[in-house]
Short mmCIF file of C-alpha atoms and ligand atoms in Angstrom, two decimals:
data_model
loop_
_atom_site.label_atom_id
_atom_site.label_comp_id
_atom_site.label_asym_id
_atom_site.label_seq_id
_atom_site.Cartn_x
_atom_site.Cartn_y
_atom_site.Cartn_z
CA MET A 1 0.00 0.00 0.00
CA ASP A 2 1.38 3.41 -0.97
CA LYS A 3 1.40 6.53 1.17
CA PHE A 4 2.04 10.20 0.40
CA VAL A 5 4.68 12.13 2.29
CA ILE A 6 4.03 15.85 1.89
CA GLU A 7 6.11 18.76 3.15
CA GLY A 8 3.69 21.63 3.43
CA SER A 9 3.62 25.37 3.71
CA LYS A 10 5.05 26.08 0.28
CA ASN A 11 3.60 28.34 -2.43
CA LEU A 12 2.87 26.59 -5.70
CA HIS A 13 2.83 28.06 -9.16
CA GLY A 14 2.25 27.09 -12.76
CA ASN A 15 -0.30 25.39 -15.01
CA VAL A 16 -2.13 22.16 -14.39
CA GLU A 17 -4.01 20.24 -17.08
CA ILE A 18 -7.33 18.72 -16.01
CA SER A 19 -7.97 15.06 -16.92
CA GLY A 20 -11.15 13.51 -18.28
CA SER A 21 -14.04 13.07 -15.87
CA LYS A 22 -14.17 9.77 -13.97
CA ASN A 23 -17.90 10.05 -13.32
CA ALA A 24 -18.61 10.75 -17.00
CA ALA A 25 -16.29 8.01 -18.32
CA LEU A 26 -17.72 5.25 -16.08
CA PRO A 27 -21.31 5.32 -17.44
CA ILE A 28 -20.01 5.78 -20.99
CA ILE A 29 -17.94 2.58 -20.69
CA ALA A 30 -21.03 0.77 -19.33
CA ALA A 31 -23.05 2.21 -22.23
CA THR A 32 -20.74 0.63 -24.82
CA CYS A 33 -22.49 -2.65 -23.86
CA LEU A 34 -25.54 -1.24 -25.70
CA CYS A 35 -23.67 -0.73 -28.97
CA ASP A 36 -23.56 -3.10 -31.95
CA GLY A 37 -20.06 -2.10 -33.03
CA PRO A 38 -16.76 -0.87 -31.67
CA CYS A 39 -16.34 2.47 -29.88
CA VAL A 40 -13.36 4.74 -29.33
CA ILE A 41 -13.57 6.75 -26.13
CA ASN A 42 -10.98 9.52 -25.79
CA ASN A 43 -9.86 11.64 -22.81
CA VAL A 44 -10.43 8.77 -20.35
CA PRO A 45 -8.46 9.22 -17.10
CA ASN A 46 -6.17 6.33 -16.19
CA LEU A 47 -7.63 5.52 -12.77
CA ALA A 48 -8.28 2.47 -10.62
CA ASP A 49 -12.08 2.90 -10.98
CA ILE A 50 -11.85 3.04 -14.78
CA ASN A 51 -9.77 -0.15 -14.80
CA THR A 52 -12.31 -1.84 -12.52
CA MET A 53 -15.13 -0.97 -14.94
CA LEU A 54 -13.06 -2.24 -17.88
CA LYS A 55 -12.34 -5.49 -16.03
CA LEU A 56 -16.05 -5.87 -15.31
CA VAL A 57 -17.06 -5.62 -18.98
CA GLU A 58 -14.08 -7.75 -20.04
CA ASN A 59 -15.29 -10.54 -17.71
CA MET A 60 -18.61 -10.43 -19.58
CA GLY A 61 -16.89 -10.88 -22.97
CA CYS A 62 -15.86 -7.40 -24.08
CA ASN A 63 -12.60 -6.72 -25.93
CA TYR A 64 -10.73 -3.53 -25.22
CA SER A 65 -7.37 -1.79 -25.23
CA PHE A 66 -6.58 1.25 -23.09
CA ALA A 67 -3.55 3.42 -23.92
CA ASN A 68 -2.80 7.16 -23.98
CA ASN A 69 -6.16 7.95 -22.39
CA SER A 70 -8.08 6.30 -25.26
CA ILE A 71 -10.15 3.16 -24.99
CA HIS A 72 -10.88 1.05 -28.06
CA ILE A 73 -13.71 -1.17 -26.98
CA ASP A 74 -16.06 -3.68 -28.56
CA CYS A 75 -18.87 -4.91 -26.31
CA SER A 76 -21.18 -5.97 -29.17
CA LYS A 77 -21.41 -9.61 -28.21
CA LEU A 78 -21.29 -10.35 -24.50
CA LYS A 79 -20.97 -13.99 -23.41
CA SER A 80 -22.16 -13.35 -19.86
CA THR A 81 -24.53 -10.87 -18.26
CA LYS A 82 -23.30 -11.36 -14.72
CA ALA A 83 -21.44 -8.70 -12.71
CA GLU A 84 -19.64 -10.53 -9.91
CA TYR A 85 -19.49 -9.32 -6.30
CA ASP A 86 -15.68 -9.33 -6.35
CA LEU A 87 -15.58 -6.37 -8.76
CA VAL A 88 -18.81 -4.65 -7.73
CA ARG A 89 -17.68 -4.45 -4.10
CA LYS A 90 -14.57 -2.55 -5.27
CA MET A 91 -16.65 0.10 -7.02
CA ARG A 92 -20.33 0.93 -6.54
CA ALA A 93 -20.54 2.46 -10.03
CA SER A 94 -20.53 -1.15 -11.34
CA ILE A 95 -24.33 -0.93 -10.92
CA LEU A 96 -24.21 1.07 -14.17
CA VAL A 97 -24.10 -2.15 -16.22
CA LEU A 98 -27.60 -3.12 -14.99
CA GLY A 99 -29.55 -0.84 -17.37
CA PRO A 100 -27.59 -1.79 -20.52
CA LEU A 101 -27.67 -5.55 -19.78
CA ILE A 102 -31.39 -5.84 -19.03
CA THR A 103 -32.48 -3.78 -22.05
CA LYS A 104 -30.17 -5.45 -24.60
CA TYR A 105 -29.90 -9.02 -23.27
CA LEU A 106 -33.20 -9.12 -21.30
CA ASN A 107 -31.30 -10.75 -18.47
CA ALA A 108 -28.88 -9.38 -15.90
CA ILE A 109 -27.35 -10.65 -12.68
CA VAL A 110 -25.58 -7.82 -10.89
CA SER A 111 -24.24 -7.95 -7.36
CA LEU A 112 -25.87 -5.44 -5.00
CA PRO A 113 -23.18 -2.83 -4.26
CA GLY A 114 -23.84 -2.52 -0.52
CA GLY A 115 -22.95 0.57 1.49
CA CYS A 116 -19.69 2.47 1.43
CA ALA A 117 -17.67 4.81 3.62
CA ILE A 118 -19.85 7.84 2.86
CA GLY A 119 -23.30 6.32 3.37
CA VAL A 120 -25.77 3.47 2.88
CA ARG A 121 -26.33 4.40 -0.77
CA PRO A 122 -29.33 2.26 -1.73
CA VAL A 123 -30.20 1.47 -5.37
CA ASN A 124 -33.96 1.10 -4.85
CA LEU A 125 -34.74 3.84 -7.39
CA HIS A 126 -32.75 2.06 -10.13
CA ILE A 127 -34.65 -1.16 -9.44
CA ASP A 128 -38.11 0.44 -9.14
CA ALA A 129 -37.63 2.17 -12.50
CA LEU A 130 -36.67 -1.06 -14.27
CA LYS A 131 -39.71 -2.78 -12.74
CA ALA A 132 -41.92 0.08 -13.99
CA MET A 133 -40.47 -0.60 -17.47
CA GLY A 134 -41.57 -4.24 -17.27
CA ALA A 135 -38.57 -6.07 -15.82
CA SER A 136 -39.04 -8.61 -13.06
CA VAL A 137 -36.41 -8.12 -10.42
CA ASN A 138 -35.55 -10.36 -7.48
CA ILE A 139 -32.79 -10.07 -4.93
CA GLU A 140 -31.17 -13.45 -4.25
CA LYS A 141 -28.05 -14.05 -2.18
CA GLY A 142 -26.87 -10.47 -2.57
CA TYR A 143 -27.44 -10.34 -6.33
CA ILE A 144 -30.01 -8.42 -8.37
CA HIS A 145 -31.60 -10.89 -10.82
CA ALA A 146 -33.45 -9.01 -13.56
CA THR A 147 -35.29 -10.51 -16.53
CA ALA A 148 -37.67 -9.10 -19.12
CA LYS A 149 -39.42 -10.05 -22.36
CA LYS A 150 -38.88 -6.50 -23.66
CA LEU A 151 -38.58 -3.28 -21.70
CA LYS A 152 -41.35 -0.78 -22.38
CA GLY A 153 -41.07 2.98 -22.01
CA THR A 154 -43.10 4.63 -19.27
CA GLU A 155 -43.21 7.71 -17.04
CA ILE A 156 -40.79 7.57 -14.12
CA TYR A 157 -40.75 10.05 -11.25
CA LEU A 158 -37.60 9.89 -9.11
CA ASP A 159 -38.05 10.61 -5.39
CA THR A 160 -34.55 12.04 -5.38
CA PRO A 161 -32.52 13.02 -8.45
CA THR A 162 -30.05 10.12 -8.30
CA VAL A 163 -27.14 10.49 -10.73
CA THR A 164 -26.30 6.86 -11.53
CA GLY A 165 -30.02 6.00 -11.23
CA THR A 166 -30.86 8.55 -13.95
CA GLU A 167 -27.99 7.16 -16.06
CA ASN A 168 -29.18 3.56 -15.65
CA ILE A 169 -32.74 4.50 -16.67
CA ILE A 170 -31.53 6.49 -19.70
CA MET A 171 -29.44 3.51 -20.85
CA ALA A 172 -32.29 1.03 -20.29
CA ALA A 173 -34.70 3.30 -22.16
CA THR A 174 -32.52 3.69 -25.28
CA LEU A 175 -33.48 0.20 -26.54
CA ALA A 176 -36.92 -0.03 -24.87
CA GLU A 177 -40.22 0.15 -26.78
CA ASP A 178 -41.81 3.62 -27.07
CA LYS A 179 -41.06 6.67 -24.98
CA THR A 180 -39.65 6.90 -21.45
CA THR A 181 -39.95 10.15 -19.52
CA ILE A 182 -37.89 10.71 -16.37
CA TYR A 183 -39.18 13.41 -14.02
CA ASN A 184 -36.96 14.89 -11.30
CA ALA A 185 -33.96 13.53 -13.22
CA ALA A 186 -30.39 14.32 -12.15
CA LYS A 187 -29.14 17.41 -14.03
CA GLU A 188 -25.42 16.73 -13.52
CA PRO A 189 -23.15 17.50 -16.52
CA GLU A 190 -21.96 13.88 -16.47
CA VAL A 191 -25.55 12.79 -17.28
CA VAL A 192 -25.46 15.16 -20.26
CA ASP A 193 -22.12 13.68 -21.40
CA LEU A 194 -23.63 10.17 -21.33
CA ALA A 195 -26.67 11.34 -23.29
CA ASN A 196 -24.42 13.04 -25.88
CA PHE A 197 -22.43 9.80 -26.29
CA LEU A 198 -25.58 7.72 -26.69
CA ASN A 199 -27.13 10.18 -29.16
CA LYS A 200 -23.92 9.95 -31.21
CA CYS A 201 -24.53 6.17 -31.27
CA GLY A 202 -28.06 6.72 -32.61
CA ALA A 203 -30.15 7.06 -29.43
CA LYS A 204 -33.00 9.59 -29.21
CA ILE A 205 -32.56 11.39 -25.90
CA SER A 206 -33.73 14.94 -25.27
CA GLY A 207 -33.77 17.14 -22.18
CA ALA A 208 -30.58 15.82 -20.53
CA GLY A 209 -29.34 18.55 -18.20
CA SER A 210 -32.90 19.48 -17.23
CA SER A 211 -35.15 17.74 -14.70
CA THR A 212 -37.28 16.10 -17.42
CA ILE A 213 -35.55 13.74 -19.82
CA GLU A 214 -37.33 12.00 -22.71
CA ILE A 215 -35.94 8.92 -24.41
CA ILE A 216 -37.54 7.38 -27.48
CA GLY A 217 -36.42 3.77 -27.83
CA VAL A 218 -34.58 2.72 -31.00
CA ALA A 219 -33.96 -0.78 -32.42
CA LYS A 220 -30.18 -0.66 -32.14
CA LEU A 221 -27.21 1.57 -31.39
CA THR A 222 -24.00 1.73 -33.38
CA GLY A 223 -20.50 2.42 -32.05
CA CYS A 224 -18.93 5.87 -32.27
CA GLU A 225 -15.86 7.92 -31.33
CA TYR A 226 -16.39 10.22 -28.34
CA GLU A 227 -14.37 12.58 -26.14
CA VAL A 228 -15.18 12.52 -22.41
CA MET A 229 -15.73 15.91 -20.70
CA PRO A 230 -13.04 17.23 -18.33
CA ASP A 231 -13.37 16.55 -14.61
CA ARG A 232 -15.07 19.44 -12.76
CA ILE A 233 -14.24 17.94 -9.35
CA GLU A 234 -10.53 17.64 -10.14
CA ALA A 235 -10.58 21.26 -11.40
CA GLY A 236 -12.36 22.38 -8.20
CA THR A 237 -9.85 20.49 -6.07
CA PHE A 238 -6.96 22.42 -7.69
CA MET A 239 -8.85 25.69 -7.02
CA CYS A 240 -8.94 24.81 -3.31
CA ILE A 241 -5.25 23.84 -3.43
CA ALA A 242 -4.40 27.26 -4.92
CA HIS A 243 -6.24 29.23 -2.23
CA ALA A 244 -5.21 26.99 0.69
CA THR A 245 -1.52 27.42 -0.22
CA HIS A 246 -1.78 31.14 -1.23
CA SER A 247 -0.60 30.30 -4.71
CA THR A 248 -1.36 31.35 -8.27
CA LEU A 249 -2.39 28.36 -10.38
CA THR A 250 -3.79 28.19 -13.88
CA ILE A 251 -6.18 25.30 -14.23
CA LYS A 252 -6.27 24.40 -17.90
CA ASN A 253 -9.06 22.70 -19.80
CA ALA A 254 -11.56 23.02 -16.94
CA PRO A 255 -15.31 22.67 -17.65
CA ILE A 256 -15.97 26.25 -16.46
CA TYR A 257 -19.53 26.21 -17.87
CA CYS A 258 -20.62 23.77 -15.16
CA MET A 259 -18.53 25.06 -12.24
CA HIS A 260 -20.48 28.17 -11.19
CA ALA A 261 -21.24 26.98 -7.64
CA ILE A 262 -17.59 26.08 -7.01
CA ILE A 263 -16.15 29.25 -8.57
CA ASP A 264 -18.62 31.47 -6.66
CA LYS A 265 -17.55 29.93 -3.33
CA ILE A 266 -13.82 30.20 -4.09
CA LYS A 267 -14.35 33.90 -4.86
CA GLU A 268 -16.47 34.38 -1.73
CA ALA A 269 -13.58 32.83 0.22
CA GLY A 270 -11.36 35.66 -1.02
CA ALA A 271 -9.52 34.23 -4.05
CA ASP A 272 -9.29 36.16 -7.29
CA VAL A 273 -10.46 34.08 -10.27
CA GLN A 274 -9.68 34.98 -13.86
CA ILE A 275 -11.31 32.97 -16.63
CA LYS A 276 -10.19 32.82 -20.23
CA ASP A 277 -11.97 30.25 -22.42
CA ASN A 278 -11.49 26.92 -20.64
CA ASP A 279 -8.63 28.08 -18.44
CA CYS A 280 -9.08 29.44 -14.98
CA THR A 281 -6.38 31.23 -12.99
CA VAL A 282 -6.87 31.28 -9.24
CA ILE A 283 -4.83 33.99 -7.52
CA SER A 284 -4.68 33.85 -3.75
CA HIS A 285 -3.11 37.00 -2.32
CA SER A 286 -5.45 37.68 0.55
CA ASN A 287 -6.51 35.71 3.61
CA ILE A 288 -9.03 32.93 3.37
CA LEU A 289 -12.48 34.24 4.31
CA PRO A 290 -15.07 32.04 6.00
CA VAL A 291 -18.01 30.90 3.83
CA ASN A 292 -21.13 28.85 4.47
CA ILE A 293 -21.78 25.93 2.16
CA LYS A 294 -24.76 23.62 1.69
CA THR A 295 -24.41 20.69 -0.68
CA PHE A 296 -27.14 20.09 -3.26
CA ALA A 297 -27.70 18.17 -6.47
CA TYR A 298 -26.43 20.06 -9.58
CA PRO A 299 -26.50 22.99 -10.19
CA GLY A 300 -26.06 23.31 -6.41
CA PHE A 301 -22.74 23.01 -4.62
CA PRO A 302 -21.45 19.43 -5.23
CA THR A 303 -21.08 17.02 -2.32
CA ASP A 304 -17.91 15.82 -4.10
CA MET A 305 -16.30 19.23 -3.30
CA GLN A 306 -17.41 19.46 0.34
CA ALA A 307 -14.36 17.80 1.93
CA GLN A 308 -11.88 19.89 -0.10
CA PHE A 309 -13.56 23.19 0.89
CA THR A 310 -13.70 22.04 4.52
CA ALA A 311 -9.91 21.50 4.45
CA MET A 312 -9.27 24.92 2.90
CA LEU A 313 -11.62 26.66 5.36
CA THR A 314 -9.77 25.24 8.40
CA LEU A 315 -7.41 28.19 7.76
CA ALA A 316 -10.11 30.84 7.25
CA GLN A 317 -10.34 34.02 9.33
CA GLY A 318 -13.57 33.10 11.09
CA THR A 319 -16.21 30.40 11.26
CA SER A 320 -17.70 28.56 8.26
CA ILE A 321 -20.73 26.28 8.42
CA ILE A 322 -20.73 23.37 6.00
CA GLU A 323 -23.99 21.46 5.62
CA GLU A 324 -23.99 18.05 3.89
CA THR A 325 -27.41 17.14 2.51
CA ILE A 326 -26.62 14.30 0.06
CA PHE A 327 -24.76 11.60 2.03
CA GLU A 328 -25.23 10.82 5.74
CA ASN A 329 -21.62 9.97 6.57
CA ARG A 330 -19.46 12.33 4.58
CA PHE A 331 -17.46 14.01 7.37
CA GLN A 332 -14.84 11.33 7.97
CA HIS A 333 -12.05 13.75 7.00
CA VAL A 334 -12.99 15.98 9.95
CA ALA A 335 -11.38 13.83 12.66
CA GLU A 336 -8.18 13.62 10.61
CA LEU A 337 -8.15 17.39 9.95
CA ASN A 338 -8.60 17.99 13.69
CA ARG A 339 -5.58 15.78 14.33
CA MET A 340 -3.65 18.30 12.20
CA GLY A 341 -4.75 21.15 14.46
CA ALA A 342 -8.02 22.18 12.78
CA ASN A 343 -10.94 23.20 14.96
CA ILE A 344 -14.04 21.59 13.48
CA VAL A 345 -17.11 20.53 15.41
CA ILE A 346 -19.73 18.22 13.92
CA SER A 347 -23.35 18.91 14.77
CA GLY A 348 -25.76 16.59 12.95
CA ASN A 349 -25.22 17.10 9.22
CA LYS A 350 -23.24 20.30 9.76
CA ALA A 351 -19.53 20.87 10.27
CA ILE A 352 -18.74 24.08 12.11
CA VAL A 353 -15.27 25.02 10.96
CA ASN A 354 -13.63 27.52 13.29
CA GLY A 355 -10.68 28.88 11.36
CA VAL A 356 -7.22 28.57 12.95
CA LYS A 357 -3.99 30.39 12.08
CA LYS A 358 -1.96 27.25 11.37
CA ILE A 359 -2.36 23.52 10.98
CA TYR A 360 0.48 21.04 11.45
CA GLY A 361 1.68 17.87 9.76
CA ALA A 362 0.67 14.50 11.23
CA GLN A 363 0.15 10.90 10.18
CA VAL A 364 -3.39 10.74 8.81
CA MET A 365 -5.56 8.13 7.18
CA ALA A 366 -7.49 8.47 3.91
CA THR A 367 -11.03 7.05 4.26
CA ASP A 368 -12.67 7.73 0.90
CA LEU A 369 -11.82 9.47 -2.34
CA ARG A 370 -12.79 13.09 -1.61
CA ALA A 371 -11.80 12.85 2.07
CA SER A 372 -8.33 11.86 0.82
CA ALA A 373 -8.19 14.91 -1.46
CA SER A 374 -9.03 17.10 1.54
CA LEU A 375 -6.08 15.64 3.46
CA VAL A 376 -3.75 16.44 0.55
CA ILE A 377 -4.98 20.05 0.59
CA ALA A 378 -4.48 20.28 4.36
CA ALA A 379 -1.02 18.69 4.10
CA LEU A 380 0.07 21.17 1.39
CA ALA A 381 -1.03 24.07 3.61
CA ALA A 382 0.28 22.67 6.91
CA GLU A 383 3.55 23.33 8.69
CA ASN A 384 6.01 20.40 8.61
CA THR A 385 5.49 16.97 7.13
CA THR A 386 2.27 14.98 6.74
CA GLU A 387 2.02 11.29 5.90
CA ILE A 388 -1.23 10.24 4.26
CA LEU A 389 -1.86 6.51 4.51
CA ARG A 390 -4.17 4.41 2.28
CA ILE A 391 -3.89 6.63 -0.77
CA TYR A 392 -5.40 3.90 -2.94
CA HIS A 393 -8.60 5.90 -2.39
CA LEU A 394 -7.01 8.84 -4.22
CA ASP A 395 -5.80 6.64 -7.05
CA ARG A 396 -9.45 5.72 -7.70
CA GLY A 397 -10.30 9.25 -8.77
CA TYR A 398 -7.31 11.58 -9.32
CA GLU A 399 -5.02 10.90 -12.27
CA PHE A 400 -1.31 11.43 -11.46
CA LEU A 401 -2.13 13.78 -8.56
CA ASP A 402 1.38 13.50 -7.08
CA LYS A 403 3.05 14.18 -10.45
CA LYS A 404 0.77 17.13 -11.22
CA LEU A 405 1.53 18.63 -7.79
CA GLN A 406 5.28 18.06 -8.16
CA ALA A 407 5.16 19.98 -11.45
CA LEU A 408 3.61 22.90 -9.54
CA GLY A 409 6.47 22.87 -7.04
CA ALA A 410 4.90 20.81 -4.25
CA ARG A 411 7.11 18.57 -2.14
CA ILE A 412 5.11 15.36 -2.36
CA LYS A 413 6.48 11.82 -2.53
CA ARG A 414 4.73 8.51 -3.08
CA VAL A 415 6.26 5.87 -0.84
CA SER A 416 5.52 2.14 -1.10
CA GLN A 417 5.06 0.52 2.28
N1 EPU B 1 -30.42 7.39 -3.39
C1 EPU B 1 -31.48 6.65 -2.95
N2 EPU B 1 -31.90 5.60 -3.72
C2 EPU B 1 -31.32 5.28 -4.89
C3 EPU B 1 -30.24 6.04 -5.34
C4 EPU B 1 -29.81 7.10 -4.55
O1 EPU B 1 -32.04 6.91 -1.88
O2 EPU B 1 -31.77 4.32 -5.54
C5 EPU B 1 -29.93 8.53 -2.57
C6 EPU B 1 -28.50 8.32 -2.04
O3 EPU B 1 -28.46 7.56 -0.88
C7 EPU B 1 -28.03 9.74 -1.86
C8 EPU B 1 -28.74 10.50 -2.98
O4 EPU B 1 -29.80 9.66 -3.41
O5 EPU B 1 -28.50 10.22 -0.62
C9 EPU B 1 -27.89 10.86 -4.16
O6 EPU B 1 -27.14 9.73 -4.57
P1 EPU B 1 -26.82 9.43 -6.09
O7 EPU B 1 -27.54 8.20 -6.50
O8 EPU B 1 -27.04 10.65 -6.91
O9 EPU B 1 -25.27 9.10 -6.04
P2 EPU B 1 -24.55 8.09 -7.00
O10 EPU B 1 -25.18 8.11 -8.32
O11 EPU B 1 -24.37 6.78 -6.31
C10 EPU B 1 -22.84 9.80 -8.02
C11 EPU B 1 -21.34 9.94 -8.08
C12 EPU B 1 -20.80 10.26 -6.70
C13 EPU B 1 -21.45 11.58 -6.24
C14 EPU B 1 -22.97 11.44 -6.26
C15 EPU B 1 -23.70 12.73 -5.92
C16 EPU B 1 -20.75 8.46 -9.89
C17 EPU B 1 -20.09 7.21 -10.35
N3 EPU B 1 -20.77 8.69 -8.58
O12 EPU B 1 -23.10 8.74 -7.10
O13 EPU B 1 -19.40 10.46 -6.83
O14 EPU B 1 -21.03 11.90 -4.94
O15 EPU B 1 -23.42 11.03 -7.57
O16 EPU B 1 -23.35 13.74 -6.79
O17 EPU B 1 -21.21 9.25 -10.72
C18 EPU B 1 -17.15 10.50 -6.11
O18 EPU B 1 -16.81 10.67 -7.29
O19 EPU B 1 -16.36 10.63 -5.14
C19 EPU B 1 -18.53 10.13 -5.81
C20 EPU B 1 -18.91 9.58 -4.66
#
């Protein structure tokens, strides 16, 4: 298991290139199982989660190669429609194969993902939607068994705008009979990226990005070549790094159009932000100001940026209140940040972050992907040396984070234990 050793309290400078979006690439790889023909997917980040998804579809009979951030993949003829527990337990997003398998092969056996570090994370809305489209679904020995004669479009109202749930329903509906309408759909840009990919393959999806999405089923989808959108969470993480370390960083190829909530909060926290096309320069001359944050579904402030802002705000001149409304257990970074000298109190779903003048290096433990990113931010801003253990969480979602930081002047080392 690798760890990061970071010597903090150093200004960074330079340009950092943002990688392709993990949460857009994952459903797009799953969606290639719908296509009768090969696909080329470009700008795919080389991450543990992406390799888990590729392994999952390979086990079902897919052929692929992955080099230079491009995947050449042919999932036209799967030999199996079973997603085994061994891979699903490594990555919850494996549930994304359920929609494609049941609509194309009329049969799917997918392990239930179970909970994870940030919450219980049920998939009841995915299952209810497939049942409403005519699938019979049983849970047996921890597996979802779904069968159907043919899925049929219908009207689906989501109790909560689940991201992967919306993606699963869109994929299932592309090859279903007639029209499916999803109300209260997730509006996240990654949902739009999936819809754009599928439309390029011949699907008829309209309204992605709004709360009502309509899908008219088609007989088949072809393959296509597609470029995955850049990662807004990685871009936001570098914005927090810039302000936490009082640096000037230019974040290149960021999806600025979908980052309003993040950019507004960085500005409110006192950073100067200059935008030119897809590049964003964050200049941090002044002190960090306290801000209040409440996480919401898009276009609200993303839960995937909550931990990183919490880390940055430990050094603010005053008290910030951070409210987490999406996941019930997403404050695991707080105890570790407090071990570094932060003053954060948890009260229900709120973290009250009382800014301190300095935080100090310590040995800390990464618990989930975004919590790990928050520890890197804290370590870069802290006095002395921090060791972050269990960084395999970071490798799931940040491509070459250590190398990108080294290029900006950070003193960060990956050490194998
Ligand atoms: N929910 C239900 N029932 C369902 C599905 C969801 O009650 O059937 C609830 C969840 O428990 C949660 C809320 O709905 O309280 C929203 O969860 P959602 O389903 O939207 O989350 P997800 O699709 O499992 C994706 C991202 C997460 C991101 C969330 C929220 C992917 C692969 N994952 O998860 O990303 O936090 O949306 O934006 O797209 C990450 O990248 O670190 C990460 C966790």
